[in-house]
mmCIF file of C-alpha atoms and ligand atoms in Angstrom:
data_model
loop_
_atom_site.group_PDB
_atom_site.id
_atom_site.type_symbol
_atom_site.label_atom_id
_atom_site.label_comp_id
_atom_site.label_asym_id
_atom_site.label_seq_id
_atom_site.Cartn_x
_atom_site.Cartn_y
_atom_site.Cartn_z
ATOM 1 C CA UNK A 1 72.193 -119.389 31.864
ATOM 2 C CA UNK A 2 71.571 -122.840 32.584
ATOM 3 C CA UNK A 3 66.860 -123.400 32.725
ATOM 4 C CA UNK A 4 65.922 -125.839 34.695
ATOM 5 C CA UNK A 5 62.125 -127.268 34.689
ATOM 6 C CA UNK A 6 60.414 -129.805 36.885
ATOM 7 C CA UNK A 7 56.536 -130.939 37.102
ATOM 8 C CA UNK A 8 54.120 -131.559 39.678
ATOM 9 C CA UNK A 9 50.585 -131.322 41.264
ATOM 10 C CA UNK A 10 52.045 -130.049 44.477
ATOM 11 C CA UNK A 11 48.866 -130.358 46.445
ATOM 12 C CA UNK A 12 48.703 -129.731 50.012
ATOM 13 C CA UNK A 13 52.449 -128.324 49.751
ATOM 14 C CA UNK A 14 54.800 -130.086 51.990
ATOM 15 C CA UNK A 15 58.252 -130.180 52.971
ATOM 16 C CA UNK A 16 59.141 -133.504 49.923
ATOM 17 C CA UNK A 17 57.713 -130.768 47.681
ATOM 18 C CA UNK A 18 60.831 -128.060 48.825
ATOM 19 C CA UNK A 19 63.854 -130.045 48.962
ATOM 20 C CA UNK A 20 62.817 -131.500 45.521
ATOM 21 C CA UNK A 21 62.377 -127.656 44.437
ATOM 22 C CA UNK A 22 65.571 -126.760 46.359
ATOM 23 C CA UNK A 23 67.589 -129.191 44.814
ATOM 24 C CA UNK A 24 66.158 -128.793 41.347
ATOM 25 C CA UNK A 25 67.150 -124.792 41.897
ATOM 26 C CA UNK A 26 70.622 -125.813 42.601
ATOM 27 C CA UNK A 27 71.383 -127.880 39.275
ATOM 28 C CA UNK A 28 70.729 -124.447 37.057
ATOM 29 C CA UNK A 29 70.289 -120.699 37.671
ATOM 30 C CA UNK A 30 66.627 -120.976 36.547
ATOM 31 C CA UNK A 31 63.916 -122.579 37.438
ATOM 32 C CA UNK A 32 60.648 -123.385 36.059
ATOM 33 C CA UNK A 33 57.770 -124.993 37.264
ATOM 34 C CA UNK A 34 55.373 -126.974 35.767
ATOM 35 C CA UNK A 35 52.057 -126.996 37.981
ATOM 36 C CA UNK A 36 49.421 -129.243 36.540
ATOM 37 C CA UNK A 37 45.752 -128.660 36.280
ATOM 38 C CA UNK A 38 42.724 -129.268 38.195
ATOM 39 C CA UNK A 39 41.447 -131.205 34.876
ATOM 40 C CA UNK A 40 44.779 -132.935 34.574
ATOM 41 C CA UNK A 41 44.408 -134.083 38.503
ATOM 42 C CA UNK A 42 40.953 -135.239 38.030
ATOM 43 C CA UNK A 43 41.604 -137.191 34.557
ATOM 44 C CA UNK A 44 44.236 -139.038 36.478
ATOM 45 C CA UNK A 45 42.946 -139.569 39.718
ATOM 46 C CA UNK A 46 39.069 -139.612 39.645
ATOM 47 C CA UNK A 47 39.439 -136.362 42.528
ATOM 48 C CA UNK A 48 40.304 -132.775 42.013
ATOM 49 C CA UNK A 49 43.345 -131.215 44.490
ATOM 50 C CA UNK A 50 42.303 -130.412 47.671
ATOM 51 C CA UNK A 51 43.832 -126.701 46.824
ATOM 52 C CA UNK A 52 42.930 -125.441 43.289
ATOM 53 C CA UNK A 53 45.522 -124.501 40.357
ATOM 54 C CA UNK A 54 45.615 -121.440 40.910
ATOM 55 C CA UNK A 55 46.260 -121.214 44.768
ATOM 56 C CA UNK A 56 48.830 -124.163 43.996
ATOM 57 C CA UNK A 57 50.420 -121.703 41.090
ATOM 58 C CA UNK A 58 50.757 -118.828 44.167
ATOM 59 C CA UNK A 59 52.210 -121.214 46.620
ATOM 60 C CA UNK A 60 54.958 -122.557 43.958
ATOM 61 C CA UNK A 61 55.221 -118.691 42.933
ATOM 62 C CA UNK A 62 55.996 -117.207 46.173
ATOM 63 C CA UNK A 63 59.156 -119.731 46.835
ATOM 64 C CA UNK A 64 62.711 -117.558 46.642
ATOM 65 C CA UNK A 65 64.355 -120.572 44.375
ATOM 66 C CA UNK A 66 61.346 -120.664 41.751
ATOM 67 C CA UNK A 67 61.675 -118.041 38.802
ATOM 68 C CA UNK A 68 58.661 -119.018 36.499
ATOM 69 C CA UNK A 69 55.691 -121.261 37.207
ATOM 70 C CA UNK A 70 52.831 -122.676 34.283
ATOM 71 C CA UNK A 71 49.975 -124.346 33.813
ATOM 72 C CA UNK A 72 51.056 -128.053 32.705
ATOM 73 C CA UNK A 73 47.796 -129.152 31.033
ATOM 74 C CA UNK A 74 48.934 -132.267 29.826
ATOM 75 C CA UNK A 75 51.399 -135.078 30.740
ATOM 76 C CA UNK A 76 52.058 -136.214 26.917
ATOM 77 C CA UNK A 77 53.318 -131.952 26.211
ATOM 78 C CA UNK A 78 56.526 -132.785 28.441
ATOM 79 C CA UNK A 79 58.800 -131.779 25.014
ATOM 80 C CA UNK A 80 56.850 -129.367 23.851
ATOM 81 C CA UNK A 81 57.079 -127.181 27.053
ATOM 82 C CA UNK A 82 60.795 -128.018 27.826
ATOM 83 C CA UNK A 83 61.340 -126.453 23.942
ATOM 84 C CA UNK A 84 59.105 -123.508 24.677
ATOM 85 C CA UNK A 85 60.609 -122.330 28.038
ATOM 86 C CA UNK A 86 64.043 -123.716 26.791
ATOM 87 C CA UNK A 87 65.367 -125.806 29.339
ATOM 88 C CA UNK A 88 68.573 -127.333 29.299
ATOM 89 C CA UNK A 89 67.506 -129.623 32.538
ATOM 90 C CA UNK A 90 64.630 -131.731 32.982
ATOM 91 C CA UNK A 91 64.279 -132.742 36.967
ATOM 92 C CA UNK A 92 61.629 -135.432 38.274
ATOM 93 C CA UNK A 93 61.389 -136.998 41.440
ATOM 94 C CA UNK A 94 63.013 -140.820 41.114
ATOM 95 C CA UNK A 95 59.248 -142.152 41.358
ATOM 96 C CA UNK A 96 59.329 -141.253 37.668
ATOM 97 C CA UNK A 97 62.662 -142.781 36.966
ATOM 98 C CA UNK A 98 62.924 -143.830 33.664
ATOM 99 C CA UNK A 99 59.918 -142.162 32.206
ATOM 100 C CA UNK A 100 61.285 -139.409 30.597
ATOM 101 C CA UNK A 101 64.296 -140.691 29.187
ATOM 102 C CA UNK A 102 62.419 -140.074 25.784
ATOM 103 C CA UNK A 103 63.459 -136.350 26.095
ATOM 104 C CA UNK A 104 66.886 -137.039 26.742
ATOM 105 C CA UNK A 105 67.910 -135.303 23.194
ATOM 106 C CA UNK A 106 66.359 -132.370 23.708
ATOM 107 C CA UNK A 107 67.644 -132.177 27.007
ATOM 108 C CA UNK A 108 69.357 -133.716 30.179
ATOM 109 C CA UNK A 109 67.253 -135.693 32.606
ATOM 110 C CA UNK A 110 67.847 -135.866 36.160
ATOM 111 C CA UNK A 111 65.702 -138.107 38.591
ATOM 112 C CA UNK A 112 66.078 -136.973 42.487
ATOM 113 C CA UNK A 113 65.432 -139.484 45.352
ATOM 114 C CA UNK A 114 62.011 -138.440 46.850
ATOM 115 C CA UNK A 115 61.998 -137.224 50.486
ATOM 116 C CA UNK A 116 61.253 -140.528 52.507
ATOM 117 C CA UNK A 117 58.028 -140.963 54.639
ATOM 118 C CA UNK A 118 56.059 -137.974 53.343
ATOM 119 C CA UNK A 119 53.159 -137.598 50.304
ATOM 120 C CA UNK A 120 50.105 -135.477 49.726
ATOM 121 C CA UNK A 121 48.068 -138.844 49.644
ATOM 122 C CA UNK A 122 49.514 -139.595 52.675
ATOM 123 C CA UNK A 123 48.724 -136.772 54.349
ATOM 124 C CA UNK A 124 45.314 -136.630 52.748
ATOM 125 C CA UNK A 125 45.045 -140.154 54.250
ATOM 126 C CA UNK A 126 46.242 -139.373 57.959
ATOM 127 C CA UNK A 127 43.641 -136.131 58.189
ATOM 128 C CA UNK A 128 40.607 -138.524 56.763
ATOM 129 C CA UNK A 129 41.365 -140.784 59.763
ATOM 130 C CA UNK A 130 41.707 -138.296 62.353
HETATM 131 N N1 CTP B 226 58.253 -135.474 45.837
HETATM 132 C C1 CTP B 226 59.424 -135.786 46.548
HETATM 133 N N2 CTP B 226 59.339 -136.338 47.796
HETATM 134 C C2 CTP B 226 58.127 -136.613 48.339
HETATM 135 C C3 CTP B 226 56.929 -136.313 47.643
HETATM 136 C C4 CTP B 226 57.033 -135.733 46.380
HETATM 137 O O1 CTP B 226 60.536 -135.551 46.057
HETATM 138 N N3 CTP B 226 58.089 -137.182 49.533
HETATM 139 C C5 CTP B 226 58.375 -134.901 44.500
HETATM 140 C C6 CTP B 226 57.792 -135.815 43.419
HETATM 141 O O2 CTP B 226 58.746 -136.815 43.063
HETATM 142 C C7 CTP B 226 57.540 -134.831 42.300
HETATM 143 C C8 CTP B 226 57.188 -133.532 43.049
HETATM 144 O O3 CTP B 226 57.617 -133.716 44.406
HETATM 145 O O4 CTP B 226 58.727 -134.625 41.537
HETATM 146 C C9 CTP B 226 55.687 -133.254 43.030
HETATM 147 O O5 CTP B 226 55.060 -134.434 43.469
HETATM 148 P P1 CTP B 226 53.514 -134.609 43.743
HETATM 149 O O6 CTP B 226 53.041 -135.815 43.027
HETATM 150 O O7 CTP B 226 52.811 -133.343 43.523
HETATM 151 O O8 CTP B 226 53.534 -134.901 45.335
HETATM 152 P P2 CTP B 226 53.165 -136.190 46.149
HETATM 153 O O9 CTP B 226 53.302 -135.852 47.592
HETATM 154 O O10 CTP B 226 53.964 -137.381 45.661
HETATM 155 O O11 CTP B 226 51.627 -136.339 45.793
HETATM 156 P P3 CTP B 226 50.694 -137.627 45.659
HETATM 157 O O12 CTP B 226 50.733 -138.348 46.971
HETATM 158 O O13 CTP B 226 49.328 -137.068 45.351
HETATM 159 O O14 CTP B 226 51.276 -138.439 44.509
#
């Protein structure tokens, strides 16, 4: 059975965050999903999600083409999770392209085009202003 992970804050969930789902579904029979932390978030960004990681870990959860969702706790642990949940693909959107080539022997890498015109910052942005 082919495992397929991906990664991602997937705050405010919105339609970029399906089709990349949807499409990372279709590569494998499997797939997991990497959701990463409030602390993550906030050492990156200086802000926590709007929605916490555990209401973002239900969201991801409740979709019909995700099979297994985590915790990711920390950006450096890309290997060591795609050993432990033994994926054969690793999918990120083509923002990250080139990133994670590193991995590439443990397994394949496949960068998606993002779905144009749409972000949580974005929308984050559009309700500040409104
Ligand atoms: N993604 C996508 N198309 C979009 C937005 C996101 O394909 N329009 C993908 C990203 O490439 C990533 C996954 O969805 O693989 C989760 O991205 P995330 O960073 O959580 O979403 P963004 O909307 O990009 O959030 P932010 O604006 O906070 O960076």
């Amino acid at each position: 059975m082919k495992k397929v992970i991906t990664f991602g804050t997937f705050d405010v969930f919105h339609v970029g965050h399906i089709n990349i789902l949807e499409r990372a579904a279709e590569l494998g029979e499997y797939l997991i999903v990497g959701v990463s932390s409030d602390a993550l978030n906030f050492s990156k960004k200086k802000r926590y999600p709007i929605y916490n990681q555990s209401d973002r870990m239900k969201i991801i959860s409740s979709l019909k083409f995700v099979n297994e969702v985590f915790v990711e706790e920390s950006l450096e642990l890309k290997l060591d999770y795609i050993k432990k949940y033994n994926a054969d693909v690793l999918v990120m959107g083509d923002d990250w392209a080139g990133r994670f080539d590193w991995v590439k022997p443990a397994c394949e890498v496949i960068y998606l085009p993002r779905t144009p015109s749409i972000s949580t910052t974005e929308i984050i942005e559009i309700v500040k202003m409104t």
